[in-house]
C-alpha atoms as one frame of an Amber mdcrd trajectory, in Angstrom:
protein
 111.406 126.818 107.379 109.472 125.564 109.802 109.658 124.972 114.319 110.128
 121.362 114.049 112.922 121.169 110.921 114.493 124.076 112.339 114.463 123.825
 115.971 115.738 126.156 118.656 119.879 126.295 118.840 120.170 124.833 115.869
 123.251 126.015 113.917 122.995 126.611 109.217 125.664 127.511 107.129 123.775
 130.914 104.053 123.652 128.518 101.147 124.806 131.635  98.591 127.569 132.698
 101.079 130.189 130.513 102.066 131.570 131.379 105.355 128.701 132.565 107.115
 126.525 130.549 109.663 124.098 131.985 111.885 122.049 130.024 114.880 118.996
 130.093 115.294 118.238 132.304 118.397 114.753 132.260 120.199 113.113 135.615
 117.766 113.912 134.079 115.013 112.119 130.318 116.248 108.982 132.738 117.287
 109.074 133.542 113.107 108.513 129.827 111.870 105.478 128.345 111.365 104.844
 124.616 112.656 105.013 122.640 110.246 104.730 123.080 106.360 101.049 125.607
 105.997  99.856 124.219 103.246  97.731 120.618 102.484 100.580 117.704 101.153
 100.340 116.975  98.027  98.782 120.186  96.404  97.010 119.262  93.319  96.711
 121.188  90.473  99.872 124.098  90.606 100.406 126.545  87.632 103.948 128.077
  88.170 104.158 131.887  86.835 107.697 132.994  85.386 107.824 136.575  84.288
 109.123 136.653  81.106 107.451 138.144  77.606 106.477 135.535  76.517 103.208
 135.293  79.104 101.767 138.787  76.784  98.745 138.572  75.003  98.888 135.000
  75.383  95.066 135.285  76.798  96.612 131.541  80.104  95.269 133.970  82.245
  92.253 131.833  82.844  93.832 128.770  82.588  96.418 129.805  85.432  93.438
 130.739  88.041  91.386 127.373  87.084  94.392 125.713  88.956  94.422 124.731
  92.952  97.889 126.342  93.645  99.657 129.970  92.173 103.465 130.101  92.431
 104.417 133.461  91.294 108.269 135.152  91.614 109.416 138.193  92.320 106.236
 140.348  93.528 105.375 140.625  89.316 102.722 143.503  88.682  99.231 141.978
  88.475  96.874 144.870  87.579  94.209 144.189  85.389  95.321 145.450  81.880
  97.541 141.861  82.714  95.412 139.202  84.100  93.845 138.570  81.400  97.697
 136.816  80.373  98.224 136.011  83.587  95.804 136.164  86.500  95.017 136.878
  89.506  95.492 133.967  91.468  98.082 133.996  94.145  99.019 131.188  97.359
 102.881 132.018  97.192 104.687 134.273  95.657 108.186 134.971  95.964 110.027
 137.980  97.130 113.185 138.660  96.831 116.140 140.379  99.278 117.161 142.289
  96.611 113.647 143.779  95.146 112.906 144.809  99.054 115.672 146.949  98.539
 115.726 148.800  95.275 112.082 149.482  94.883 111.556 149.567  98.760 114.031
 150.974 100.258 115.031 148.906 102.623 111.458 149.665 104.548 113.336 152.175
 106.670 111.280 154.957 104.957 108.451 152.979 103.035 106.107 150.761 104.425
 102.815 151.645 103.427 104.249 151.978  99.968 105.134 148.247 100.228 102.167
 146.856 102.740  99.997 148.568  99.383 102.080 146.979  97.157 101.405 143.549
  98.343  97.560 143.668  99.058  96.151 142.399  95.125  98.519 139.361  95.823
  94.697 138.704  98.722  95.395 135.470 100.945  98.912 134.813  99.817 101.469
 133.834 101.379 105.305 135.690 100.788 108.303 133.356 100.563 112.483 134.598
 101.153 115.435 133.353 100.573 116.449 135.248 104.128 118.902 133.306 104.914
 120.339 132.780 101.546 123.560 135.887 102.073 123.830 137.321 105.116 122.661
 140.612 103.655 119.180 140.064 103.045 118.542 138.379 106.396 117.652 141.871
 107.792 115.097 143.587 104.764 113.242 140.399 105.504 112.802 139.933 108.176
 111.910 143.841 107.782 109.492 142.466 105.498 108.125 139.995 108.110 107.202
 142.297 110.601 106.155 145.156 108.652 103.180 142.913 107.509 102.655 141.889
 111.243 102.883 145.924 112.317  99.994 147.046 110.223  97.882 143.236 110.259
  98.062 142.957 106.409  97.188 139.356 104.994  99.790 138.243 103.436 102.370
 136.167 105.651 106.037 135.321 105.120 107.618 131.784 104.867 111.221 131.723
 105.205 112.610 129.359 102.703 115.576 127.225 103.761 119.178 126.862 102.513
 119.315 123.325 102.625 116.689 122.958 100.129 118.662 126.150  98.861 121.752
 124.470  98.832 120.603 121.047  97.806 118.167 121.684  94.991 122.028 124.091
  93.948 123.941 120.775  93.959 121.732 118.791  91.870 121.400 121.695  89.170
 124.822 122.089  88.665 125.095 118.240  88.432 122.751 117.801  85.040 124.585
 120.967  83.589 123.981 124.323  84.832 126.623 126.453  85.943 126.310 129.612
  87.482 126.683 132.058  90.419 123.210 131.810  91.441 119.841 129.182  90.046
 117.072 131.194  89.014 114.131 132.100  91.499 112.423 130.351  88.783 114.002
 127.417  88.723 113.800 127.026  92.329 110.368 127.854  92.523 109.390 125.560
  89.578 111.601 122.854  91.935 110.109 122.944  95.065 106.837 122.748  92.982
 107.538 119.905  91.685 108.036 118.472  95.622 104.430 120.003  96.644 102.671
 119.603  94.056 100.891 116.840  91.981 100.697 118.273  88.516 102.640 121.246
  87.556 102.372 123.458  84.558 104.916 126.585  84.126 104.150 129.594  82.478
 106.446 132.660  81.250 109.628 130.341  81.628 110.735 131.727  77.742 114.850
 133.986  78.140 114.967 134.628  74.453 113.618 137.902  73.010 111.283 136.105
  70.178 108.539 133.482  70.603 108.056 129.975  68.512 107.585 131.805  65.908
 110.338 134.058  65.088 108.591 138.005  66.875 109.650 139.693  68.946 108.743
 139.339  72.699 110.028 141.784  75.658 112.270 140.880  78.407 109.635 140.284
  80.852 105.187 140.576  80.581 105.206 143.777  81.876 108.906 145.711  80.270
 112.256 144.710  78.773 114.132 145.199  81.356 116.980 142.900  80.899 119.420
 141.204  83.613 122.279 141.071  85.215 124.879 139.605  82.351 126.815 136.531
  84.170 124.782 135.607  87.251 121.525 133.532  86.213 122.291 130.698  83.190
 118.602 130.600  81.545 119.254 129.098  78.514 120.556 125.988  80.912 117.655
 125.863  82.545 115.760 126.276  80.132 116.821 123.604  77.835 116.768 120.960
  81.596 112.545 122.586  82.929 112.231 121.248  78.143 113.798 117.521  79.822
 110.855 118.066  81.668 108.309 118.719  79.451 108.957 116.273  77.063 109.712
 114.252  79.719 106.050 114.296  80.838 107.411 115.694  84.703 105.638 118.794
  84.249 103.774 120.490  81.850 105.620 123.685  80.043 103.222 126.404  78.687
 104.696 128.498  75.413 101.564 128.835  73.065  98.935 130.755  73.220  96.155
 129.778  76.254  93.129 131.736  74.000  93.788 133.174  70.796  93.134 136.400
  70.645  89.639 137.895  69.147  90.931 139.753  65.173  88.918 143.233  64.915
  86.675 142.961  62.169  87.406 146.513  61.160
């Protein structure tokens, strides 16, 4: 959302709820950048999902070679993971539900949150503040928290009209779910911003291409709530885009792991 596409007084509907709208007031308007803060088009982009297929992939260096790296839902980027997932970030998403569960809606743990996002350096934190009414307040709190602490990160708010249009588009392609995954929203955004898109960690299955068991995420094996997203359907659509050359999907190891000599 920018001052250009979301002017003062404009009425917008939440994209995740059909009964609620909001009018952009002075306080909210002041939080938007004047225009999209990226030098468009972005050239080479890496979109990094959190799938377990990234574990032991050796893809970190390749991911970081992109001009612009996008990540999903504040993933861990400690040194134990960097060889596989890289360390560079220009934009990372944060769902309000994560702020609620992990940081108690920033009511008590503001410094904990600010310290945890330092790993993303000077990145943008992309939040769907106007998807659900319950997500607006925690999203605004993230903005004010980072500002109060003088943090390096800047919050951008997803435009609900964009999210609604993306949802309609993928529904027309056969994805029927309560809500698209953050990953698919992010890939969709990247395809509109970037000349070249490579996606990593998008693999919703419990075994890899060689039949070996893999964890759900590269950092844990916590399964998602069933019935909310349609991950196999989403993967199929991304695979079609890969086969048609619209994007590149990395599923194999980027660098072979060194074999122990003992």
